[in-house]
Coordinates of C-alpha atoms in Angstrom, one line a residue:
X1 CA -38.8 138.6 15.1
X2 CA -42.1 139.7 13.7
X3 CA -43.0 138.9 10.1
X4 CA -41.1 141.5 7.9
X5 CA -43.4 141.2 4.8
X6 CA -46.5 139.6 3.4
X7 CA -46.6 135.8 3.3
X8 CA -44.3 134.4 0.5
X9 CA -45.9 132.9 -2.5
X10 CA -46.4 129.2 -2.2
X11 CA -43.5 126.8 -3.0
X12 CA -45.2 125.3 -6.1
X13 CA -45.1 128.7 -7.7
X14 CA -41.3 129.0 -7.4
X15 CA -39.8 128.3 -10.8
X16 CA -36.7 130.5 -10.6
X17 CA -34.7 131.2 -7.5
X18 CA -32.1 134.0 -7.8
X19 CA -29.4 134.3 -5.2
X20 CA -27.4 137.5 -5.0
X21 CA -24.0 136.8 -3.4
X22 CA -22.3 133.5 -2.9
X23 CA -19.8 132.3 -0.3
X24 CA -21.4 131.3 3.0
X25 CA -25.1 132.3 3.1
X26 CA -25.9 132.5 -0.6
X27 CA -24.2 129.2 -1.6
X28 CA -25.7 127.2 1.3
X29 CA -29.1 128.5 0.3
X30 CA -28.6 127.6 -3.4
X31 CA -27.3 124.2 -2.6
X32 CA -30.1 123.4 -0.3
X33 CA -32.7 124.7 -2.7
X34 CA -31.4 122.3 -5.4
X35 CA -31.5 119.4 -3.0
X36 CA -35.1 120.2 -2.3
X37 CA -36.3 120.9 -5.8
X38 CA -34.6 119.4 -8.9
X39 CA -36.9 121.2 -11.4
X40 CA -36.3 124.8 -10.2
X41 CA -33.9 127.1 -12.1
X42 CA -31.4 128.4 -9.5
X43 CA -29.2 131.3 -10.5
X44 CA -26.4 132.7 -8.3
X45 CA -25.0 136.1 -9.1
X46 CA -21.7 137.3 -7.6
X47 CA -19.8 140.5 -8.5
X48 CA -16.5 138.8 -7.7
X49 CA -14.4 136.3 -9.6
X50 CA -14.9 133.6 -7.0
X51 CA -18.3 132.5 -5.7
X52 CA -17.3 129.9 -3.2
X53 CA -14.0 130.4 -1.3
X54 CA -12.7 130.0 2.2
X55 CA -12.7 133.6 3.3
X56 CA -11.8 132.5 6.8
X57 CA -8.6 131.0 5.4
X58 CA -7.3 134.1 3.7
X59 CA -4.9 135.2 6.5
X60 CA -3.4 131.7 6.6
X61 CA -2.6 132.0 2.9
X62 CA -0.9 135.4 3.5
X63 CA 1.1 133.8 6.4
X64 CA 2.2 130.9 4.2
X65 CA 0.4 128.1 6.1
X66 CA -1.8 127.6 3.1
X67 CA 0.6 127.2 0.3
X68 CA -1.4 128.0 -2.9
X69 CA -4.3 130.4 -3.5
X70 CA -6.3 127.8 -5.3
X71 CA -6.6 125.8 -2.1
X72 CA -8.9 128.6 -0.9
X73 CA -11.4 127.8 -3.6
X74 CA -14.1 125.5 -2.2
X75 CA -16.1 125.3 -5.4
X76 CA -16.1 126.8 -8.9
X77 CA -19.0 127.7 -11.2
X78 CA -18.1 124.5 -13.2
X79 CA -18.1 122.2 -10.2
X80 CA -21.3 123.7 -8.9
X81 CA -23.0 123.1 -12.3
X82 CA -21.7 119.6 -12.5
X83 CA -22.7 118.6 -8.9
X84 CA -25.9 120.7 -8.3
X85 CA -26.9 122.1 -11.7
X86 CA -26.6 125.6 -10.4
X87 CA -26.3 128.5 -12.9
X88 CA -23.4 130.4 -11.2
X89 CA -22.5 133.8 -12.8
X90 CA -19.4 135.5 -11.6
X91 CA -18.6 139.2 -12.4
X92 CA -22.4 139.8 -12.3
X93 CA -23.0 142.8 -10.1
X94 CA -26.6 143.5 -9.0
X95 CA -27.1 147.3 -9.4
X96 CA -30.9 147.5 -9.1
X97 CA -34.0 145.8 -7.9
X98 CA -37.6 146.2 -9.2
X99 CA -39.8 144.5 -6.7
X100 CA -43.0 145.2 -8.7
X101 CA -41.7 143.5 -11.9
X102 CA -39.8 141.0 -9.7
X103 CA -36.6 141.6 -11.5
X104 CA -33.0 142.4 -10.6
X105 CA -30.8 144.7 -12.7
X106 CA -27.4 143.2 -13.3
X107 CA -24.2 144.7 -14.6
X108 CA -22.3 141.9 -16.5
X109 CA -19.2 141.8 -18.7
X110 CA -21.5 141.9 -21.7
X111 CA -23.6 144.9 -20.4
X112 CA -26.6 145.5 -18.2
X113 CA -29.5 143.0 -18.2
X114 CA -32.7 142.4 -16.2
X115 CA -33.3 139.0 -14.7
X116 CA -36.7 137.9 -13.3
X117 CA -37.3 135.9 -10.2
X118 CA -40.0 134.0 -8.3
X119 CA -37.9 134.0 -5.1
X120 CA -35.0 136.4 -4.5
X121 CA -32.4 135.7 -1.8
X122 CA -30.1 138.6 -0.9
X123 CA -26.7 137.6 0.5
X124 CA -24.6 140.7 -0.3
X125 CA -22.4 140.4 2.8
X126 CA -20.4 143.3 4.1
X127 CA -17.7 145.6 2.9
X128 CA -14.8 147.0 4.8
X129 CA -15.6 150.2 6.7
X130 CA -13.5 153.1 5.7
X131 CA -12.8 155.5 8.5
X132 CA -12.0 159.2 7.7
X133 CA -8.3 158.8 7.5
X134 CA -6.4 161.2 5.2
X135 CA -4.4 159.2 2.6
X136 CA -6.4 156.0 3.0
X137 CA -6.4 155.7 -0.8
X138 CA -2.7 154.9 -0.8
X139 CA -1.9 151.9 -3.0
X140 CA -0.1 150.3 0.0
X141 CA -3.5 150.0 1.8
X142 CA -5.3 146.7 1.4
X143 CA -8.3 145.0 3.0
X144 CA -8.4 141.2 3.5
X145 CA -11.8 140.1 2.4
X146 CA -11.3 138.4 -1.0
X147 CA -8.9 136.0 -2.6
X148 CA -7.6 138.9 -4.7
X149 CA -6.9 140.8 -1.4
X150 CA -5.0 137.8 0.0
X151 CA -3.0 137.3 -3.2
X152 CA -2.0 141.0 -3.4
X153 CA -0.8 140.9 0.2
X154 CA 1.1 137.7 -0.3
X155 CA 2.7 139.2 -3.5
X156 CA 3.9 142.2 -1.5
X157 CA 5.4 139.9 1.1
X158 CA 7.1 137.9 -1.5
X159 CA 8.4 141.1 -3.2
X160 CA 10.4 141.9 0.0
X161 CA 8.1 144.0 2.2
X162 CA 9.6 144.4 5.7
X163 CA 7.2 146.6 7.7
X164 CA 3.5 146.3 8.2
X165 CA 0.8 148.2 10.0
X166 CA -2.6 146.7 10.7
X167 CA -5.4 149.1 11.4
X168 CA -7.9 147.4 13.7
X169 CA -7.3 144.6 16.3
X170 CA -10.4 142.6 15.8
X171 CA -10.4 139.0 14.6
X172 CA -9.3 139.7 11.0
X173 CA -6.8 142.4 12.2
X174 CA -5.0 140.0 14.6
X175 CA -5.1 137.1 12.1
X176 CA -3.6 139.4 9.5
X177 CA -1.0 140.8 11.9
X178 CA 0.1 137.3 12.9
X179 CA 0.3 136.2 9.3
X180 CA 2.6 139.1 8.4
X181 CA 4.7 138.6 11.5
X182 CA 5.1 134.9 10.6
X183 CA 6.5 136.1 7.2
X184 CA 9.1 138.1 9.0
X185 CA 7.7 141.5 8.7
X186 CA 8.0 144.0 11.6
X187 CA 4.3 144.4 12.4
X188 CA 2.3 147.0 14.4
X189 CA -1.3 146.8 15.3
X190 CA -3.4 150.0 15.9
X191 CA -6.8 149.8 17.8
X192 CA -9.0 152.7 18.8
X193 CA -10.5 150.7 21.7
X194 CA -8.6 150.5 25.0
X195 CA -7.6 146.9 24.3
X196 CA -7.2 144.4 21.5
X197 CA -10.1 142.2 20.5
X198 CA -12.7 144.6 21.8
X199 CA -15.4 141.9 22.3
X200 CA -13.2 140.4 24.9
X201 CA -13.5 141.4 28.6
X202 CA -10.4 143.4 29.5
X203 CA -8.8 140.8 31.7
X204 CA -8.8 138.3 28.9
X205 CA -7.6 140.8 26.3
X206 CA -4.5 141.5 28.4
X207 CA -3.4 137.9 27.9
X208 CA -3.7 138.4 24.2
X209 CA -1.8 141.6 24.4
X210 CA 1.1 139.9 26.2
X211 CA 1.1 137.1 23.6
X212 CA 1.2 139.7 20.7
X213 CA 4.2 141.2 22.4
X214 CA 5.9 137.8 22.8
X215 CA 5.6 137.1 19.1
X216 CA 7.0 140.5 18.2
X217 CA 3.9 142.5 17.3
X218 CA 3.8 146.0 18.5
X219 CA 0.4 147.0 20.0
X220 CA -1.0 150.6 20.0
X221 CA -4.4 150.8 21.7
X222 CA -6.6 153.7 22.6
X223 CA -5.5 155.5 19.5
X224 CA -6.3 155.6 15.7
X225 CA -4.6 156.5 12.5
X226 CA -5.0 160.2 11.7
X227 CA -3.4 160.2 8.3
X228 CA -1.3 158.1 5.9
X229 CA 1.6 159.9 4.2
X230 CA 2.7 158.3 1.0
X231 CA 6.4 158.0 0.2
X232 CA 8.6 156.7 -2.5
X233 CA 9.8 153.6 -0.6
X234 CA 7.2 153.4 2.2
X235 CA 4.2 155.1 3.7
X236 CA 4.0 156.7 7.1
X237 CA 1.0 156.1 9.3
X238 CA 0.5 159.0 11.8
X239 CA -1.5 158.1 14.9
X240 CA -3.7 160.4 17.0
X241 CA -1.1 160.3 19.8
X242 CA 1.7 161.5 17.5
X243 CA 3.3 158.1 16.9
X244 CA 4.6 157.6 13.4
X245 CA 4.9 154.1 11.9
X246 CA 6.6 153.3 8.6
X247 CA 4.9 150.7 6.5
X248 CA 5.4 148.9 3.2
X249 CA 2.1 147.2 3.8
X250 CA -1.0 148.6 5.5
X251 CA -4.0 146.4 6.2
X252 CA -7.4 148.1 6.8
X253 CA -9.3 145.9 9.3
X254 CA -11.4 148.5 11.2
X255 CA -14.7 146.6 10.8
X256 CA -17.3 146.1 8.2
X257 CA -20.7 147.6 7.1
X258 CA -23.6 145.8 5.4
X259 CA -23.4 146.1 1.6
X260 CA -27.1 146.9 1.1
X261 CA -27.5 150.3 -0.5
X262 CA -29.0 149.0 -3.8
X263 CA -31.6 147.0 -1.9
X264 CA -32.4 149.7 0.6
X265 CA -33.0 152.1 -2.3
X266 CA -35.4 149.6 -3.8
X267 CA -37.5 149.5 -0.7
X268 CA -36.1 146.7 1.4
X269 CA -36.5 147.8 5.0
X270 CA -33.1 148.3 6.8
X271 CA -31.9 149.3 10.2
X272 CA -28.6 151.2 10.2
X273 CA -27.9 149.7 6.8
X274 CA -28.6 146.1 7.8
X275 CA -31.6 144.3 6.3
X276 CA -34.5 143.6 8.6
X277 CA -35.7 140.0 8.4
X278 CA -38.2 137.9 10.2
X279 CA -37.5 134.5 11.8
X280 CA -37.5 132.8 8.4
X281 CA -35.3 135.4 6.7
X282 CA -38.1 137.2 4.9
X283 CA -37.6 140.9 4.2
X284 CA -40.2 143.6 3.9
X285 CA -40.7 142.9 0.2
X286 CA -42.8 140.0 -1.0
X287 CA -40.8 137.2 -2.5
X288 CA -37.5 138.5 -1.1
X289 CA -35.4 136.8 1.6
X290 CA -32.0 137.8 3.1
X291 CA -29.2 136.0 4.9
X292 CA -25.7 136.6 6.3
X293 CA -23.6 139.5 7.4
X294 CA -26.0 142.1 5.9
X295 CA -29.0 141.2 8.0
X296 CA -30.1 142.3 11.5
X297 CA -29.9 139.6 14.2
X298 CA -31.3 139.9 17.7
X299 CA -28.9 138.9 20.5
X300 CA -30.6 136.1 22.4
X301 CA -29.1 137.2 25.7
X302 CA -29.3 141.0 25.6
X303 CA -31.9 141.7 22.9
X304 CA -29.4 144.0 21.2
X305 CA -30.1 144.2 17.4
X306 CA -27.0 144.0 15.3
X307 CA -25.5 142.1 12.3
X308 CA -23.4 139.0 13.1
X309 CA -20.6 138.7 10.6
X310 CA -19.7 135.0 11.1
X311 CA -19.7 132.2 8.6
X312 CA -21.4 129.6 10.7
X313 CA -24.7 131.5 11.3
X314 CA -24.7 132.6 7.6
X315 CA -24.4 129.0 6.4
X316 CA -27.1 127.7 8.7
X317 CA -29.5 130.6 7.8
X318 CA -29.0 130.0 4.1
X319 CA -30.2 126.4 4.5
X320 CA -33.2 127.5 6.5
X321 CA -34.2 130.2 4.0
X322 CA -34.2 127.6 1.2
X323 CA -36.5 125.5 3.4
X324 CA -38.9 128.5 3.8
X325 CA -38.9 129.1 0.0
X326 CA -39.5 125.5 -1.1
X327 CA -40.9 123.8 2.0
X328 CA -42.6 126.6 3.9
X329 CA -44.9 124.2 5.8
X330 CA -41.9 122.5 7.4
X331 CA -39.4 125.3 7.6
X332 CA -37.8 125.8 11.0
X333 CA -37.1 129.4 12.2
X334 CA -33.6 130.8 12.0
X335 CA -32.1 130.7 15.5
X336 CA -30.7 133.9 17.0
X337 CA -26.9 133.6 16.9
X338 CA -24.9 133.6 20.1
X339 CA -21.9 135.0 18.3
X340 CA -19.6 132.1 19.1
X341 CA -16.2 132.9 17.7
X342 CA -12.6 131.7 18.0
X343 CA -9.2 133.0 16.9
X344 CA -5.6 131.9 17.2
X345 CA -3.0 134.4 18.4
X346 CA 0.5 133.0 18.6
X347 CA 0.4 130.0 20.9
X348 CA -2.9 131.0 22.3
X349 CA -6.5 130.1 21.4
X350 CA -9.1 132.8 22.2
X351 CA -12.8 131.9 22.1
X352 CA -16.1 133.4 23.2
X353 CA -19.8 132.9 23.1
X354 CA -22.8 134.9 24.2
X355 CA -22.7 138.3 25.9
X356 CA -19.6 140.0 27.3
X357 CA -19.5 142.3 30.3
X358 CA -20.0 145.5 28.3
X359 CA -23.2 144.2 26.6
X360 CA -24.6 143.0 30.0
X361 CA -23.8 146.4 31.6
X362 CA -25.4 148.3 28.7
X363 CA -28.7 146.4 29.0
X364 CA -28.8 146.4 32.8
X365 CA -28.9 142.6 33.3
X366 CA -28.1 141.6 36.8
X367 CA -25.3 139.1 36.6
X368 CA -22.3 137.5 38.3
X369 CA -18.9 136.8 36.7
X370 CA -17.0 133.6 37.5
X371 CA -13.2 133.5 36.9
X372 CA -11.5 130.2 36.8
X373 CA -8.1 129.0 35.7
X374 CA -8.3 125.2 35.5
X375 CA -5.9 122.9 33.6
X376 CA -7.0 121.7 30.2
X377 CA -6.2 118.1 31.3
X378 CA -5.0 116.2 34.3
X379 CA -2.3 118.2 36.2
X380 CA 0.0 115.1 36.6
X381 CA 0.0 114.4 32.8
X382 CA 2.8 116.1 30.9
X383 CA 1.8 119.4 29.2
X384 CA -0.9 120.6 31.6
X385 CA -1.7 124.2 31.0
X386 CA -4.2 126.6 32.4
X387 CA -7.4 127.8 30.6
X388 CA -8.3 131.3 31.7
X389 CA -12.1 131.4 31.8
X390 CA -14.6 134.0 32.6
X391 CA -18.3 133.0 32.6
X392 CA -21.2 135.4 33.1
X393 CA -24.4 134.0 34.8
X394 CA -27.7 135.7 35.6
X395 CA -28.2 136.6 39.2
X396 CA -31.0 134.6 40.8
X397 CA -31.4 131.6 38.6
X398 CA -27.9 131.2 37.2
X399 CA -28.8 131.2 33.5
X400 CA -25.6 131.1 31.5
X401 CA -25.2 134.4 29.6
X402 CA -21.8 134.3 28.1
X403 CA -18.3 132.9 28.4
X404 CA -14.8 133.6 27.2
X405 CA -11.6 131.5 27.4
X406 CA -7.9 132.0 26.6
X407 CA -5.3 129.2 26.7
X408 CA -2.8 127.0 25.0
X409 CA -5.1 124.0 24.5
X410 CA -8.7 122.9 25.3
X411 CA -10.3 126.3 24.8
X412 CA -12.4 125.4 21.8
X413 CA -13.9 122.4 23.5
X414 CA -15.0 124.3 26.6
X415 CA -16.5 127.3 24.7
X416 CA -18.4 124.9 22.4
X417 CA -19.8 123.0 25.3
X418 CA -21.0 126.3 26.9
X419 CA -22.4 127.5 23.6
X420 CA -24.4 124.2 23.5
X421 CA -25.5 124.7 27.1
X422 CA -26.7 128.2 26.3
X423 CA -28.7 127.1 23.3
X424 CA -30.4 124.6 25.6
X425 CA -31.1 127.4 28.2
X426 CA -29.1 125.7 30.9
X427 CA -28.4 127.3 34.2
X428 CA -24.9 127.2 35.6
X429 CA -25.7 124.4 38.1
X430 CA -26.6 122.1 35.1
X431 CA -23.0 122.2 34.1
X432 CA -22.1 120.2 37.1
X433 CA -24.0 117.2 35.8
X434 CA -22.7 117.2 32.2
X435 CA -21.2 113.8 31.4
X436 CA -18.0 114.8 29.6
X437 CA -15.3 112.5 28.3
X438 CA -12.3 112.1 30.5
X439 CA -8.8 110.7 30.1
X440 CA -5.6 112.2 31.5
X441 CA -4.4 113.5 28.1
X442 CA -7.7 115.2 27.4
X443 CA -9.3 116.5 30.6
X444 CA -9.9 116.0 34.3
X445 CA -12.4 114.0 36.2
X446 CA -13.8 117.3 37.2
X447 CA -13.7 119.0 33.8
X448 CA -13.3 122.8 33.6
X449 CA -17.0 122.9 32.6
X450 CA -18.0 121.0 35.7
X451 CA -16.0 123.3 37.8
X452 CA -17.7 126.3 36.3
X453 CA -21.0 124.7 37.4
X454 CA -19.7 124.1 40.9
X455 CA -18.4 127.6 41.4
X456 CA -21.5 129.1 40.0
X457 CA -23.8 127.1 42.2
X458 CA -21.7 128.0 45.3
X459 CA -21.9 131.7 44.4
X460 CA -25.7 131.7 43.7
X461 CA -26.6 129.8 46.9
X462 CA -24.3 131.9 49.1
X463 CA -21.7 129.2 49.8
X464 CA -19.1 131.4 48.1
X465 CA -19.1 135.2 48.1
X466 CA -16.8 136.9 45.6
X467 CA -15.1 140.2 45.3
X468 CA -13.7 141.6 42.1
X469 CA -10.6 143.5 40.9
X470 CA -12.7 146.6 40.1
X471 CA -13.4 146.8 43.8
X472 CA -9.8 147.0 44.7
X473 CA -9.6 150.6 45.9
X474 CA -12.7 150.2 48.1
X475 CA -11.4 146.9 49.5
X476 CA -8.0 148.3 50.4
X477 CA -9.5 151.3 52.2
X478 CA -12.2 149.5 54.2
X479 CA -11.2 145.8 54.6
X480 CA -8.3 143.5 55.7
X481 CA -6.8 141.9 52.7
X482 CA -5.8 138.3 53.6
X483 CA -3.4 136.6 51.1
X484 CA -3.5 132.8 51.7
X485 CA -0.7 131.9 49.2
X486 CA 2.5 130.4 50.3
X487 CA 5.2 132.7 51.6
X488 CA 7.3 132.2 48.4
X489 CA 4.3 133.1 46.3
X490 CA 3.6 136.2 48.4
X491 CA 7.1 137.4 47.9
X492 CA 6.6 137.4 44.1
X493 CA 4.1 140.2 44.3
X494 CA 1.3 141.2 46.7
X495 CA -1.0 144.1 47.7
X496 CA 0.7 146.5 50.1
X497 CA -0.7 146.0 53.6
X498 CA -2.0 142.5 52.9
X499 CA -1.6 139.9 55.6
X500 CA 0.0 136.7 54.5
X501 CA -1.3 133.5 56.2
X502 CA -1.1 130.3 54.1
X503 CA -4.5 128.6 53.9
X504 CA -3.1 125.5 55.5
X505 CA -2.3 127.5 58.6
X506 CA -5.4 129.6 58.8
X507 CA -7.5 127.5 61.2
X508 CA -4.7 127.7 63.8
X509 CA -4.2 131.5 63.3
X510 CA -7.8 132.9 63.3
X511 CA -7.0 134.9 66.4
X512 CA -4.3 136.8 64.4
X513 CA -6.8 137.5 61.6
X514 CA -9.4 138.8 64.2
X515 CA -6.8 141.0 65.8
X516 CA -5.7 142.4 62.4
X517 CA -9.2 142.9 61.1
X518 CA -10.8 144.5 64.1
X519 CA -14.2 145.6 63.0
X520 CA -13.3 145.4 59.3
X521 CA -14.4 142.8 56.8
X522 CA -11.9 140.3 55.5
X523 CA -11.2 140.0 51.8
X524 CA -9.3 136.9 50.8
X525 CA -7.1 136.2 47.8
X526 CA -4.8 133.5 46.4
X527 CA -3.3 132.7 43.0
X528 CA -6.5 131.5 41.2
X529 CA -9.3 131.6 43.6
X530 CA -9.2 127.9 44.8
X531 CA -7.4 128.3 48.1
X532 CA -9.1 131.6 48.9
X533 CA -12.5 129.9 48.5
X534 CA -11.4 127.3 51.1
X535 CA -10.2 130.1 53.4
X536 CA -13.5 131.9 52.9
X537 CA -15.4 128.9 54.1
X538 CA -13.2 128.7 57.2
X539 CA -13.6 132.4 57.9
X540 CA -17.3 132.6 57.3
X541 CA -18.0 129.7 59.7
X542 CA -15.8 131.4 62.3
X543 CA -18.0 134.5 62.1
X544 CA -16.0 136.8 59.8
X545 CA -17.5 139.0 57.0
X546 CA -15.5 137.3 54.2
X547 CA -15.3 137.2 50.4
X548 CA -12.9 135.6 48.0
X549 CA -11.2 137.3 45.1
X550 CA -12.7 136.0 41.8
X551 CA -9.9 134.4 39.8
X552 CA -7.2 135.3 42.4
X553 CA -4.0 137.2 41.5
X554 CA -4.1 135.8 38.0
X555 CA -7.3 137.7 37.2
X556 CA -6.1 140.7 39.2
X557 CA -2.8 141.0 37.3
X558 CA -4.6 140.6 34.0
X559 CA -7.2 143.3 35.0
X560 CA -4.5 145.7 36.1
X561 CA -2.4 145.1 33.0
X562 CA 0.5 147.6 32.7
X563 CA -0.4 148.9 36.2
X564 CA 0.2 145.5 37.9
X565 CA 3.9 146.4 38.6
X566 CA 2.8 149.7 40.2
X567 CA 0.0 148.3 42.3
X568 CA 1.7 145.1 43.5
X569 CA 4.9 145.1 45.6
X570 CA 7.6 142.6 46.4
X571 CA 8.7 144.4 49.5
X572 CA 8.8 142.2 52.6
X573 CA 6.0 142.9 55.0
X574 CA 4.9 141.4 58.3
X575 CA 2.5 138.5 58.2
X576 CA 0.2 140.2 60.7
X577 CA -0.5 143.5 62.3

């Protein structure tokens, strides 16, 4: 980023640091500032009752996995004063900023006061977005952003609520839905996008959808709440498609917006409500920095400018802003966040890092997607389960652009390794050489990450050619589909008209393939893409125009979603034409 304002005053001039907003970014900045400068006065202002709490733990308190609300409190004003000599003032709402006088205007329980600063750090965070839904002011509607929100929801559960509707199927929405379902409530989720967890690629989101159904959560996608009708015993949520859902509890989780109006009005440069900062967190006003959910970040893959509402980047940025205030000659720039995120849904873990397919398509980056379904540990060790992975790499050099994974175990490790590789600007072939830990209970000698590298290198150098589920109609109309699964697998569901020759028989039956294909290309498929890749090499070296289905029928079924039963057939068909 370019410098957003004139050079900050030198560190030796900083006598009072005022931080607006606690929790992740603000508190990490205040704590780091104290460790750097014992003599500075450090004041933290927060409009809420709690300045340092585990906001990511709120759904787990609602669901009963965290037993007591006070377990969510990381620090208190008293503990922060004792440990770090911080002047933490709760129920202090900043309602104005005078950049000329270098003062903030604060509404306190005792009245309005003005507080001067040498360095001001804005960490206002975000507030829940409020879509134009008639009846949204119903007392049964709650957000889930504060300890008070979580306590209110838990109280309603304990009071005997039986039906819940969650508006929004992002991370918080799904965590809230799972928490309420765990407490025995009949729970429905409503999402305007065409699938849950909109940042996920569609084939991965389908796996989450299936898991939500398994744990009893009703999913409504491609629609939104039109109005909420209050009743004596329950509210009714009316959807755009006419569906009516009864609810004792309604959770609003349709996204957030930066809470920056006061500062924008005072002259802080913003972009669509988010504060513009340079690489050190400096705003357009002298002596003012900003961190966290309310700031603009630049996506390091696509260049898209957007806020990143994640605790990890906010914590790290807060520390680096404190460095720039008090040690400007040694301060490192704030890295552009990859948006690495993870969520639990039922038995599944879902994680992602970097760009998804929609962002890559929007920015016109030429890329290839790799679908893999490796086990999380050695297949012969009890408990082996597949990790469903999709990895996007740049065409040409194979730079890793993004990855997503869904599975029962081992998802977090693989996405974290890929996030590390992306931060190091690795290309996909570099993943082959990563020296990862191996023991049968934990992984495979060829770890899932190593396999991503191998498949990626094969695709980039032409050893492996892929075709994708979104090409299905074209493939079926112009090519011979060769299914190289076993006959029993083939009978569980296959593409009509596909030829079934198990991969172990292919070398001896190439004449049948040639007769069936004629002048057409051959498009190969199996369950996960492993056997079809082997078959592809046999066919290519025998002179066929061949390609292997990325991720096999596992990816195909997930991509088709509800349409899989309509597209695939179990009817017996001849093995050759």
